[in-house]
Coordinates of C-alpha atoms and ligand atoms in Angstrom, one line a residue:
X18 CA -42.5 -3.5 18.3
X19 CA -45.2 -4.3 15.7
X20 CA -43.2 -5.3 12.8
X21 CA -42.0 -8.0 15.0
X22 CA -44.9 -9.5 15.9
X23 CA -45.7 -10.5 12.2
X24 CA -45.5 -13.7 11.2
X25 CA -42.5 -13.6 8.9
X26 CA -44.1 -14.4 5.1
X27 CA -43.3 -14.2 0.9
X28 CA -45.4 -12.3 -0.8
X29 CA -45.5 -10.3 -4.1
X30 CA -43.4 -7.8 -2.2
X31 CA -41.4 -9.6 0.5
X32 CA -38.8 -11.9 0.7
X33 CA -37.2 -14.5 3.0
X34 CA -34.3 -16.5 3.3
X35 CA -34.2 -19.4 6.2
X36 CA -31.1 -18.8 8.7
X37 CA -31.4 -22.2 9.7
X38 CA -28.8 -24.8 10.0
X39 CA -25.3 -25.1 11.4
X40 CA -24.2 -22.3 13.3
X41 CA -20.4 -22.0 15.2
X42 CA -21.1 -22.1 18.8
X43 CA -19.3 -21.5 21.7
X44 CA -19.1 -20.9 25.4
X45 CA -18.1 -17.9 26.8
X46 CA -17.9 -18.6 31.0
X47 CA -15.7 -15.7 31.4
X48 CA -17.7 -13.1 29.6
X49 CA -14.7 -12.3 27.5
X50 CA -16.4 -12.7 24.2
X51 CA -17.2 -9.1 23.4
X52 CA -13.5 -8.2 24.2
X53 CA -12.0 -10.6 22.7
X54 CA -13.8 -9.6 19.1
X55 CA -15.8 -13.3 18.9
X56 CA -18.3 -10.9 17.2
X57 CA -16.4 -11.2 14.4
X58 CA -15.9 -14.8 14.6
X59 CA -15.1 -17.5 17.7
X60 CA -11.7 -19.1 18.6
X61 CA -12.8 -22.3 18.9
X62 CA -15.9 -23.4 18.2
X63 CA -18.2 -26.4 17.5
X64 CA -21.0 -26.6 15.1
X65 CA -24.4 -26.0 16.5
X66 CA -28.2 -26.7 14.6
X67 CA -30.2 -24.1 14.5
X68 CA -33.6 -24.7 16.1
X69 CA -32.3 -26.6 18.8
X70 CA -31.8 -26.4 22.2
X71 CA -28.0 -27.2 22.9
X72 CA -28.1 -29.2 26.4
X73 CA -28.8 -32.6 25.5
X74 CA -27.1 -32.8 22.0
X75 CA -23.7 -32.9 24.4
X76 CA -22.4 -36.0 26.6
X77 CA -20.6 -34.1 29.4
X78 CA -21.9 -32.9 31.9
X79 CA -20.2 -29.5 32.2
X80 CA -21.6 -28.7 28.5
X81 CA -25.4 -30.1 29.0
X82 CA -25.8 -28.0 32.2
X83 CA -23.9 -24.9 30.7
X84 CA -24.8 -21.8 32.5
X85 CA -23.9 -17.8 31.2
X86 CA -22.7 -16.2 28.3
X87 CA -22.9 -18.4 24.9
X88 CA -22.2 -17.5 21.2
X89 CA -23.6 -18.4 17.5
X90 CA -22.1 -17.1 14.6
X91 CA -22.8 -17.5 10.9
X92 CA -21.9 -15.9 7.6
X93 CA -24.5 -14.3 5.8
X94 CA -24.9 -13.7 2.1
X95 CA -27.2 -10.0 1.7
X96 CA -28.3 -10.0 -1.2
X97 CA -27.3 -6.1 -3.6
X98 CA -30.7 -5.6 -4.7
X99 CA -32.2 -5.8 -1.6
X100 CA -30.5 -2.5 -0.4
X101 CA -33.6 -0.5 -1.9
X102 CA -35.6 -1.9 0.9
X103 CA -35.8 -3.1 4.7
X104 CA -33.4 -5.8 5.3
X105 CA -34.2 -7.3 9.1
X106 CA -33.2 -10.4 10.5
X107 CA -36.0 -12.2 12.6
X108 CA -35.3 -14.3 15.5
X109 CA -38.5 -16.0 16.4
X110 CA -36.8 -16.7 20.3
X111 CA -33.6 -16.7 21.8
X112 CA -33.3 -18.0 25.1
X113 CA -33.6 -16.0 27.2
X114 CA -31.8 -12.6 26.3
X115 CA -29.8 -12.1 23.3
X116 CA -27.2 -9.5 21.9
X117 CA -26.9 -9.6 18.0
X118 CA -23.8 -8.4 15.8
X119 CA -23.4 -8.1 12.4
X120 CA -19.7 -7.6 11.5
X121 CA -19.0 -6.5 14.7
X122 CA -21.3 -3.8 15.3
X123 CA -24.5 -4.2 17.6
X124 CA -27.6 -4.2 16.0
X125 CA -30.1 -5.7 18.4
X126 CA -30.8 -6.6 22.4
X127 CA -33.6 -8.4 23.1
X128 CA -34.6 -9.9 26.5
X129 CA -37.3 -13.0 26.9
X130 CA -36.8 -16.0 25.8
X131 CA -40.3 -17.0 24.2
X132 CA -40.8 -13.9 21.7
X133 CA -39.6 -13.2 18.7
X134 CA -37.6 -9.6 17.4
X135 CA -35.6 -8.4 14.9
X136 CA -32.3 -7.0 14.2
X137 CA -32.4 -4.2 11.5
X138 CA -29.3 -4.6 9.7
X139 CA -29.1 -2.0 6.7
X140 CA -26.5 0.1 8.0
X141 CA -23.9 -2.6 9.0
X142 CA -24.0 -4.8 6.0
X143 CA -21.9 -5.3 3.0
X144 CA -24.2 -5.6 0.4
X145 CA -24.1 -8.2 -2.4
X146 CA -20.8 -10.1 0.3
X147 CA -21.0 -12.2 2.6
X148 CA -21.1 -10.8 6.6
X149 CA -20.6 -11.8 10.0
X150 CA -23.9 -12.8 12.3
X151 CA -23.0 -12.9 15.7
X152 CA -25.5 -13.7 18.5
X153 CA -24.2 -13.8 22.4
X154 CA -27.1 -15.5 24.7
X155 CA -27.3 -15.6 28.2
X156 CA -29.3 -18.0 30.1
X157 CA -28.8 -17.3 33.4
X158 CA -32.2 -16.8 35.8
X159 CA -33.5 -14.5 38.6
X160 CA -36.1 -12.8 39.8
X161 CA -35.8 -10.7 37.0
X162 CA -36.4 -13.0 34.3
X163 CA -39.5 -15.0 32.9
X164 CA -39.2 -17.7 33.9
X165 CA -37.9 -17.1 37.7
X166 CA -35.3 -18.5 39.4
X167 CA -31.8 -18.1 40.4
X168 CA -28.4 -18.8 39.6
X169 CA -25.7 -19.5 41.9
X170 CA -21.7 -20.7 41.6
X171 CA -20.4 -23.8 42.8
X172 CA -17.3 -24.0 44.9
X173 CA -14.9 -24.5 41.6
X174 CA -16.8 -21.4 40.3
X175 CA -19.2 -22.8 37.8
X176 CA -22.7 -21.1 37.3
X177 CA -25.4 -23.0 38.1
X178 CA -29.3 -22.6 37.1
X179 CA -31.8 -22.8 39.8
X180 CA -35.1 -22.6 38.3
X181 CA -38.0 -22.1 40.3
X182 CA -40.6 -24.4 37.6
X183 CA -40.7 -27.8 37.1
X184 CA -39.3 -28.3 33.3
X185 CA -35.6 -28.2 31.9
X186 CA -34.2 -24.6 31.5
X187 CA -33.3 -25.6 27.8
X188 CA -31.7 -22.7 26.0
X189 CA -30.3 -21.8 22.9
X190 CA -32.3 -20.6 19.5
X191 CA -35.0 -22.9 19.6
X192 CA -37.0 -21.3 17.2
X193 CA -36.5 -20.6 13.5
X194 CA -34.4 -17.4 12.2
X195 CA -35.0 -15.7 9.0
X196 CA -33.4 -13.0 6.9
X197 CA -36.1 -10.7 5.9
X198 CA -36.5 -8.0 2.9
X199 CA -39.3 -5.7 3.3
X200 CA -40.1 -2.5 1.2
X201 CA -39.3 0.6 3.2
X202 CA -42.9 1.9 3.6
X203 CA -44.4 -1.4 4.8
X204 CA -47.2 -3.1 6.6
X205 CA -46.2 -3.8 10.3
X206 CA -49.3 -4.6 12.3
X207 CA -53.0 -5.9 11.5
X208 CA -55.5 -5.9 14.1
X209 CA -59.2 -7.0 14.3
X210 CA -62.5 -7.6 15.9
X211 CA -64.8 -9.8 15.4
X212 CA -68.7 -8.8 15.7
X213 CA -71.4 -11.6 14.6
X214 CA -74.8 -10.4 13.1
X215 CA -76.8 -13.3 12.5
X216 CA -75.6 -15.1 9.1
X217 CA -72.9 -12.2 8.7
X218 CA -70.0 -11.0 10.6
X219 CA -68.7 -7.4 10.6
X220 CA -65.1 -7.0 11.1
X221 CA -63.7 -3.8 12.5
X222 CA -59.5 -3.6 11.6
X223 CA -56.8 -1.6 11.8
X224 CA -53.2 -1.2 10.0
X225 CA -50.2 0.1 10.9
X226 CA -48.0 1.3 8.0
X227 CA -44.8 2.9 8.1
X228 CA -45.9 5.5 5.4
X229 CA -49.1 7.3 4.3
X230 CA -49.9 5.6 1.4
X231 CA -53.3 4.6 1.5
X232 CA -54.4 0.6 2.5
X233 CA -56.5 -1.9 1.1
X234 CA -58.0 -5.0 2.9
X235 CA -59.3 -7.9 0.7
X236 CA -60.8 -10.9 2.4
X237 CA -61.1 -14.4 0.6
X238 CA -62.5 -17.1 1.4
X239 CA -61.2 -20.8 1.6
X240 CA -61.9 -21.4 -2.0
X241 CA -60.3 -17.8 -2.9
X242 CA -63.1 -16.2 -3.6
X243 CA -63.6 -12.3 -2.6
X244 CA -66.1 -11.9 -0.2
X245 CA -65.0 -8.1 1.5
X246 CA -63.4 -5.6 0.3
X247 CA -62.5 -2.2 2.4
X248 CA -60.1 0.9 1.8
X249 CA -58.0 3.0 4.6
X250 CA -56.1 2.0 7.7
X251 CA -59.3 1.9 9.5
X252 CA -62.8 0.2 9.0
X253 CA -64.7 -2.2 8.8
X254 CA -65.5 -5.4 6.4
X255 CA -69.0 -6.8 6.0
X256 CA -69.1 -10.8 5.5
X257 CA -72.3 -12.2 4.6
X258 CA -73.5 -15.5 5.4
X259 CA -70.2 -15.8 7.2
X260 CA -68.3 -19.4 8.0
X261 CA -67.5 -19.2 11.8
X262 CA -64.4 -20.4 13.3
X263 CA -65.6 -23.4 15.6
X264 CA -63.6 -25.4 17.8
X265 CA -62.6 -29.2 16.1
X266 CA -64.2 -27.4 12.9
X267 CA -62.0 -24.0 11.7
X268 CA -62.9 -22.5 8.7
X269 CA -60.1 -19.5 7.9
X270 CA -60.3 -17.0 6.0
X271 CA -57.4 -14.5 4.3
X272 CA -56.9 -11.9 5.0
X273 CA -55.0 -9.7 2.1
X274 CA -53.9 -6.3 3.0
X275 CA -51.4 -4.1 0.4
X276 CA -50.5 -0.4 0.8
X277 CA -51.0 1.1 -2.8
X278 CA -50.3 4.3 -4.8
X279 CA -52.8 4.0 -7.4
X280 CA -52.3 0.7 -9.2
X281 CA -48.9 0.1 -8.2
X282 CA -48.8 -2.2 -5.1
X283 CA -46.3 -1.1 -2.3
X284 CA -46.2 -3.9 -0.2
X285 CA -48.8 -6.8 0.7
X286 CA -49.1 -9.0 3.8
X287 CA -51.8 -11.7 4.5
X288 CA -53.2 -13.4 7.2
X289 CA -55.0 -16.6 7.7
X290 CA -57.9 -15.5 10.4
X291 CA -60.7 -17.8 12.1
X292 CA -64.2 -15.2 12.2
X293 CA -65.3 -15.8 16.0
X294 CA -65.9 -14.5 18.8
X295 CA -65.6 -15.6 22.7
X296 CA -66.6 -14.6 26.1
X297 CA -67.5 -15.8 29.7
X298 CA -71.0 -15.0 31.0
X299 CA -73.1 -16.7 33.6
X300 CA -70.3 -19.2 34.5
X301 CA -70.2 -20.4 31.2
X302 CA -67.2 -20.2 28.5
X303 CA -68.8 -19.0 25.1
X304 CA -67.4 -19.2 21.7
X305 CA -69.3 -17.9 19.1
X306 CA -72.2 -17.4 21.6
X307 CA -72.4 -21.7 22.3
X308 CA -70.9 -22.6 25.5
X309 CA -67.8 -24.7 25.4
X310 CA -66.6 -27.6 27.5
X311 CA -62.9 -27.8 27.5
X312 CA -60.5 -31.1 27.0
X313 CA -57.3 -31.4 27.0
X314 CA -53.7 -30.8 28.5
X315 CA -51.0 -28.7 29.5
X316 CA -48.1 -29.5 27.5
X317 CA -44.7 -28.4 26.9
X318 CA -42.8 -28.0 24.0
X319 CA -39.9 -30.6 24.4
X320 CA -38.8 -33.4 22.7
X321 CA -35.9 -35.7 23.0
X322 CA -32.2 -34.3 22.1
X323 CA -34.0 -31.4 20.4
X324 CA -34.7 -30.0 24.1
X325 CA -37.2 -27.0 23.5
X326 CA -36.0 -26.8 19.9
X327 CA -38.7 -26.2 17.5
X328 CA -39.7 -29.8 15.9
X329 CA -42.3 -29.4 13.1
X330 CA -42.4 -33.3 13.1
X331 CA -42.9 -33.4 17.1
X332 CA -45.7 -31.1 17.1
X333 CA -47.7 -32.4 14.4
X334 CA -47.6 -36.0 16.1
X335 CA -48.8 -34.0 19.2
X336 CA -51.9 -32.8 17.2
X337 CA -52.4 -36.1 15.8
X338 CA -52.6 -37.2 19.6
X339 CA -54.9 -34.9 20.8
X340 CA -57.2 -35.4 18.2
X341 CA -56.6 -39.1 18.7
X342 CA -57.8 -38.9 22.4
X343 CA -60.7 -36.5 22.1
X344 CA -59.2 -33.0 22.9
X345 CA -60.3 -29.9 21.8
X346 CA -57.7 -27.2 24.0
X347 CA -54.8 -26.8 25.2
X348 CA -52.7 -24.6 27.7
X349 CA -49.5 -23.0 26.0
X350 CA -48.2 -24.0 29.6
X351 CA -45.8 -22.2 30.6
X352 CA -44.7 -19.6 27.9
X353 CA -46.3 -18.5 24.3
X354 CA -45.4 -21.4 21.9
X355 CA -43.8 -20.9 18.5
X356 CA -46.4 -19.5 15.9
X357 CA -46.3 -22.6 14.3
X358 CA -48.2 -24.5 16.9
X359 CA -50.6 -21.5 16.8
X360 CA -51.4 -21.8 13.4
X361 CA -51.8 -25.5 13.6
X362 CA -54.3 -24.5 16.1
X363 CA -56.1 -22.7 13.8
X364 CA -56.3 -25.1 11.6
X365 CA -57.2 -28.3 13.7
X366 CA -59.9 -25.4 15.7
X367 CA -58.3 -25.9 19.2
X368 CA -59.1 -23.6 21.9
X369 CA -55.7 -22.1 23.4
X370 CA -55.1 -20.4 26.3
X371 CA -51.7 -18.4 25.6
X372 CA -49.8 -18.3 28.3
X373 CA -47.1 -15.9 29.4
X374 CA -43.7 -17.6 30.6
X375 CA -44.6 -15.9 34.3
X376 CA -43.9 -19.5 36.4
X377 CA -41.5 -20.4 39.2
X378 CA -43.4 -16.6 41.2
X379 CA -43.6 -18.5 44.3
X380 CA -40.6 -20.2 46.5
X381 CA -41.8 -22.7 48.0
X382 CA -41.9 -24.9 45.2
X383 CA -38.6 -23.9 43.7
X384 CA -37.6 -26.8 41.9
X385 CA -39.2 -29.0 43.8
X386 CA -36.4 -30.4 46.1
X387 CA -34.3 -30.3 42.8
X388 CA -30.8 -31.5 42.9
X389 CA -29.9 -27.7 42.3
X390 CA -31.5 -26.6 44.9
X391 CA -32.4 -23.1 44.5
X392 CA -30.7 -21.2 47.3
X393 CA -32.4 -17.8 48.0
X394 CA -33.5 -18.4 51.3
X395 CA -32.6 -15.0 52.3
X396 CA -35.5 -13.4 50.5
X397 CA -39.0 -12.9 51.5
X398 CA -40.9 -16.2 51.7
X399 CA -43.7 -14.1 49.2
X400 CA -42.8 -13.5 46.2
X401 CA -44.6 -10.4 45.7
X402 CA -43.3 -8.6 48.9
X403 CA -39.6 -8.3 47.2
X404 CA -39.3 -4.7 45.9
X405 CA -37.4 -5.7 42.9
X406 CA -40.5 -7.7 42.0
X407 CA -43.3 -5.2 42.2
X408 CA -40.8 -2.5 40.3
X409 CA -38.7 -4.2 37.8
X410 CA -40.0 -8.0 37.6
X411 CA -43.5 -6.2 37.0
X412 CA -42.3 -3.9 34.2
X413 CA -40.5 -6.9 32.7
X414 CA -44.0 -8.8 32.7
X415 CA -45.9 -5.9 31.2
X416 CA -43.2 -5.6 28.2
X417 CA -43.5 -9.2 27.8
X418 CA -47.2 -9.2 28.0
X419 CA -47.1 -6.7 25.4
X420 CA -45.3 -8.6 23.3
X421 CA -47.0 -11.8 23.6
X422 CA -50.7 -10.2 22.4
X423 CA -49.2 -8.4 19.8
X424 CA -47.5 -11.8 18.3
X425 CA -50.6 -13.6 19.1
X426 CA -53.9 -11.6 18.7
X427 CA -54.9 -12.5 15.2
X428 CA -55.0 -16.5 16.0
X429 CA -58.6 -17.8 16.2
X430 CA -57.2 -20.5 18.1
X431 CA -55.8 -17.7 21.2
X432 CA -59.4 -17.6 22.9
X433 CA -58.2 -16.9 26.7
X434 CA -54.8 -15.6 28.4
X435 CA -52.9 -17.1 31.1
X436 CA -51.1 -14.2 32.8
X437 CA -49.1 -16.5 35.2
X438 CA -48.8 -19.8 36.8
X439 CA -48.9 -20.6 40.2
X440 CA -48.1 -17.1 41.4
X441 CA -47.7 -16.9 45.5
X442 CA -51.8 -15.3 45.8
X443 CA -51.5 -16.0 49.4
X444 CA -50.6 -12.3 50.0
X445 CA -52.0 -9.1 49.9
X446 CA -49.1 -7.5 47.8
X447 CA -49.6 -9.9 45.2
X448 CA -53.1 -7.3 44.6
X449 CA -51.7 -4.1 42.9
X450 CA -49.1 -6.7 40.7
X451 CA -52.0 -8.8 39.2
X452 CA -54.3 -5.7 39.0
X453 CA -51.4 -3.8 37.0
X454 CA -50.5 -6.8 34.7
X455 CA -54.8 -7.9 34.1
X456 CA -55.8 -4.0 32.9
X457 CA -52.9 -3.8 30.9
X458 CA -54.0 -6.7 28.9
X459 CA -57.8 -5.6 29.2
X460 CA -56.5 -2.2 27.3
X461 CA -54.7 -4.1 24.4
X462 CA -56.2 -6.9 23.7
X463 CA -58.5 -5.4 21.4
X464 CA -60.7 -8.7 21.3
X465 CA -61.2 -8.1 24.9
X466 CA -60.7 -12.0 25.7
X467 CA -61.3 -13.7 28.9
X468 CA -58.1 -13.5 31.2
X469 CA -56.6 -15.6 34.2
X470 CA -54.4 -17.2 36.1
X471 CA -53.4 -20.6 37.0
X472 CA -54.2 -21.2 40.7
X473 CA -52.0 -23.4 42.7
X474 CA -52.9 -25.8 45.4
X475 CA -50.9 -24.1 48.5
X476 CA -53.2 -20.7 47.7
X477 CA -56.7 -22.2 47.7
X478 CA -60.3 -20.4 48.2
X479 CA -59.7 -18.5 51.0
X480 CA -56.3 -17.8 51.1
X481 CA -56.2 -16.2 47.5
X482 CA -55.9 -12.7 47.4
X483 CA -56.0 -12.1 43.7
X484 CA -58.9 -14.3 42.4
X485 CA -61.1 -11.2 41.6
X486 CA -59.1 -10.2 38.4
X487 CA -59.6 -13.4 36.6
X488 CA -62.8 -13.7 34.1
X489 CA -62.8 -17.5 34.9
X490 CA -60.8 -19.9 37.9
X491 CA -58.5 -21.9 36.2
X492 CA -56.9 -24.8 38.6
X493 CA -54.3 -26.6 39.5
X494 CA -54.7 -29.2 41.9
X495 CA -53.1 -32.5 42.7
X496 CA -55.7 -35.0 45.0
X497 CA -54.4 -38.2 44.5
X498 CA -50.3 -37.0 43.8
X499 CA -49.2 -34.6 46.0
X500 CA -51.7 -34.3 48.7
X501 CA -54.1 -37.2 49.3
X502 CA -52.6 -40.3 47.3
X503 CA -52.4 -43.6 46.8
X504 CA -54.8 -45.0 49.5
X505 CA -56.4 -42.0 50.6
X506 CA -57.6 -40.7 47.2
X507 CA -61.6 -40.8 48.3
X508 CA -60.2 -37.8 50.6
X509 CA -58.8 -35.9 48.0
X510 CA -62.4 -36.3 46.1
X511 CA -63.9 -35.0 49.8
X512 CA -61.6 -32.0 50.1
X513 CA -61.7 -30.6 46.3
X514 CA -65.4 -30.8 45.9
X515 CA -65.8 -28.8 49.3
X516 CA -62.8 -26.2 48.0
X517 CA -64.8 -25.9 44.8
X518 CA -68.0 -25.1 46.5
X519 CA -65.8 -22.0 48.6
X520 CA -64.8 -21.0 44.7
X521 CA -68.1 -20.9 43.9
X522 CA -69.8 -18.8 46.7
X523 CA -66.6 -16.8 46.2
X524 CA -67.3 -16.0 42.5
X525 CA -70.6 -17.6 41.8
X526 CA -70.9 -16.4 37.9
X527 CA -67.4 -17.2 36.9
X528 CA -66.3 -20.8 35.6
X529 CA -64.0 -22.9 36.5
X530 CA -61.7 -25.1 34.5
X531 CA -58.6 -27.4 35.9
X532 CA -55.7 -26.8 34.1
X533 CA -53.6 -29.4 36.0
X534 CA -54.4 -32.6 37.8
X535 CA -52.8 -36.1 37.7
X536 CA -50.1 -38.4 38.5
X537 CA -46.6 -39.3 37.9
X538 CA -46.6 -42.5 36.2
X539 CA -43.3 -44.6 35.0
X540 CA -45.0 -46.3 31.6
X541 CA -44.5 -50.0 31.9
X542 CA -45.1 -50.6 35.5
X543 CA -48.5 -52.3 36.3
X544 CA -49.8 -53.5 39.7
X545 CA -53.2 -55.2 40.9
X546 CA -54.2 -53.8 43.0
X547 CA -52.7 -50.3 41.9
X548 CA -49.9 -48.0 43.3
X549 CA -48.7 -45.0 42.7
X550 CA -46.2 -44.4 39.4
X551 CA -48.1 -47.6 38.4
X552 CA -50.2 -46.9 35.0
X553 CA -53.1 -48.4 36.7
X554 CA -53.0 -46.0 39.1
X555 CA -53.2 -42.9 36.8
X556 CA -56.3 -44.7 35.9
X557 CA -57.5 -44.2 38.9
X558 CA -56.8 -40.7 39.8
X559 CA -58.4 -39.9 36.1
X560 CA -61.5 -41.6 37.3
X561 CA -61.8 -39.8 40.7
X562 CA -61.1 -36.1 39.0
X563 CA -63.8 -37.2 36.6
X564 CA -66.4 -37.8 39.0
X565 CA -65.7 -34.2 40.4
X566 CA -66.0 -32.5 37.3
X567 CA -69.3 -34.2 36.7
X568 CA -70.7 -33.0 39.9
X569 CA -70.7 -29.3 38.9
X570 CA -72.3 -27.5 35.8
X571 CA -70.0 -24.8 36.5
X572 CA -67.2 -26.9 35.6
X573 CA -66.1 -25.8 31.8
X574 CA -63.0 -28.1 31.3
X575 CA -60.3 -30.4 32.1
X576 CA -57.1 -30.2 31.3
X577 CA -54.6 -33.3 33.5
X578 CA -51.0 -32.8 33.5
X579 CA -49.3 -33.6 31.1
X580 CA -49.7 -34.5 27.2
X581 CA -46.7 -36.0 27.3
X582 CA -43.4 -37.0 29.8
X583 CA -41.2 -34.5 29.7
X584 CA -37.8 -33.2 30.9
X585 CA -37.3 -31.3 33.8
X586 CA -34.2 -30.7 36.1
X587 CA -32.3 -33.6 38.0
X588 CA -33.8 -34.6 41.9
X589 CA -35.0 -37.1 44.3
X590 CA -38.8 -36.0 43.0
X591 CA -37.9 -36.7 39.3
X592 CA -36.8 -39.7 37.5
X593 CA -35.3 -38.3 34.7
X594 CA -38.1 -35.8 34.0
X595 CA -41.7 -35.8 34.9
X596 CA -43.8 -38.8 34.4
X597 CA -47.4 -37.1 34.4
X598 CA -47.5 -37.7 30.9
X599 CA -50.7 -39.2 29.2
X600 CA -48.6 -39.9 26.9
X601 CA -44.2 -41.0 27.3
X602 CA -42.0 -38.5 25.8
X603 CA -42.1 -40.2 22.4
X604 CA -45.4 -39.4 22.5
X605 CA -47.1 -43.4 22.9
X606 CA -50.4 -43.2 25.0
X607 CA -50.1 -44.6 28.5
X608 CA -53.4 -47.2 30.1
X609 CA -55.4 -43.9 31.4
X610 CA -55.1 -42.0 27.5
X611 CA -57.4 -44.8 26.6
X612 CA -59.8 -44.3 29.2
X613 CA -59.5 -40.4 28.5
X614 CA -60.3 -41.2 24.8
X615 CA -63.3 -43.4 26.2
X616 CA -64.4 -40.3 28.6
X617 CA -63.6 -37.3 25.7
X618 CA -65.5 -38.9 22.6
X619 CA -68.4 -38.8 24.8
X620 CA -68.2 -35.4 25.4
X621 CA -69.4 -33.1 22.7
X622 CA -67.5 -29.6 22.4
X623 CA -70.4 -27.9 22.6
X624 CA -72.9 -28.3 26.0
Ligands
CKX15 C1 -48.3 -28.4 43.0 C2 -47.6 -27.7 41.5 C3 -47.4 -29.0 40.3 C4 -46.4 -28.8 39.2 N1 -47.7 -27.8 38.4 C5 -46.5 -26.8 37.5 C6 -46.0 -27.7 36.5 O1 -45.2 -27.3 35.7 C7 -45.1 -29.0 37.2 O2 -44.6 -30.0 36.0 C8 -46.4 -29.6 38.0 C9 -45.8 -30.6 38.8 O3 -44.9 -30.7 40.2 O4 -45.9 -31.8 37.9

């Protein structure tokens, strides 16, 4: 698995060829593609850009809402000179499940739509010739998919997605696809643990390779000057007068790893790594031993027409908007984002709460009365009482966490993990499940980053049964919107402060941050006095929350929901998507963004 977690790079020994572009595409509603030979070509394809979600490119309802099996097929030339090494296709994601075929031979299967996997193709290719690459995907949701939902049939047999989450179930080959060449003896993993020692740093490292030759690691500063070197697959790199990575003041070293046979370089890989520590202590979150205050957002990878398709332009605009407003952090709600997003956060010095795609584990929030209305009423009211959740879903969750940590562990920006969003923690059945996944991440994350989950308002202080596993508390609360909205907003302050004081009593040493709060706001609606949905009201809600946050020194961060308006399932509570953005879906600020800009530019990143 580790090789799949290494971000693809070209080096002196590695080659890479993009497979992005136009692929053949066809729905397979009767799941007959394998039997009918679609692995070698589609009978009646259309063309589909990769990377992209397929939904919003279509103009007909059947295609947009399609749920079930669907295929992508392309022709791939594989250079003959690559025969002496390992040739793999890396899918940065395939949502939600994928089976890969080369010239009709199955070469990979992966479940989980937000993390990479590779298909090793040496034994299936025609060298120095054209090959057929076919990918069969499926986007159905269940209690054993992450994210969680249901799939049901209309009377005419059409499958319908019923997400238990408030974002559109976009799917497809939504991130980059690359053909990779690496030597047979190759670097497969790099792990680093940073220790700050006055003005110096000591970096414990571990390299995994597929062979027995020795390894060297060289560290270069941003001017390309060597600052440390070590030999062996494990060791410590001592960096004098270290330039630490900090919030909004990033510094990245280049760690160059080589497998060597004497002077011959067998394989070379590098990563850009910021040196920092992060910990929770005495109701504070500390980066490099200094107390931080997090200002930022819950986000989505979401944009018009592209859907959840990787969009470097939109990502760049999002970072520029976040820098403009004075943010220093974000949560990858509600799934691991594209690696390019984390490299951007490394470069810009953003504190990232890296969230697993475990959303929807609370039946009563299923789909927010969405038009497609989830139908699992035959199931127990609390998610974790379901036997299949305690067995199958837990196994899938653990594997997903292993993949997420393996992929993201070197990023300086990844400063904390969120293992679930808004799970049902009202019932004791959640406790063993939570302890299993939190113990797992504690074991596999060598940097021992703080871990948490986003707490839902239906499981408040005194009801929540699992808060003991969290290193810090992260609350999603909606006074001023779902409760105590409009003219009752003042009641929200009273109730929220009462709950916060109960949380502090329950967990007196743990810092608390808010990972969601806000109000749906239609850009352009103005009312005096304000009414809900108006821009003026969103400002009032932000002001209400600001007063609450400023009342307690153990509140360490504020991340309103959401950076941008985003697409959801249609339903009576969504007006072409969720409108809680501080920016519109085309990334333009609403009135409340200017309030937050004034507030956040006056709050230092470090207390
Ligand atoms: C009461 C739960 C609120 C909910 N939290 C998860 C987000 O993914 C949704 O978008 C947000 C909302 O309804 O706006």
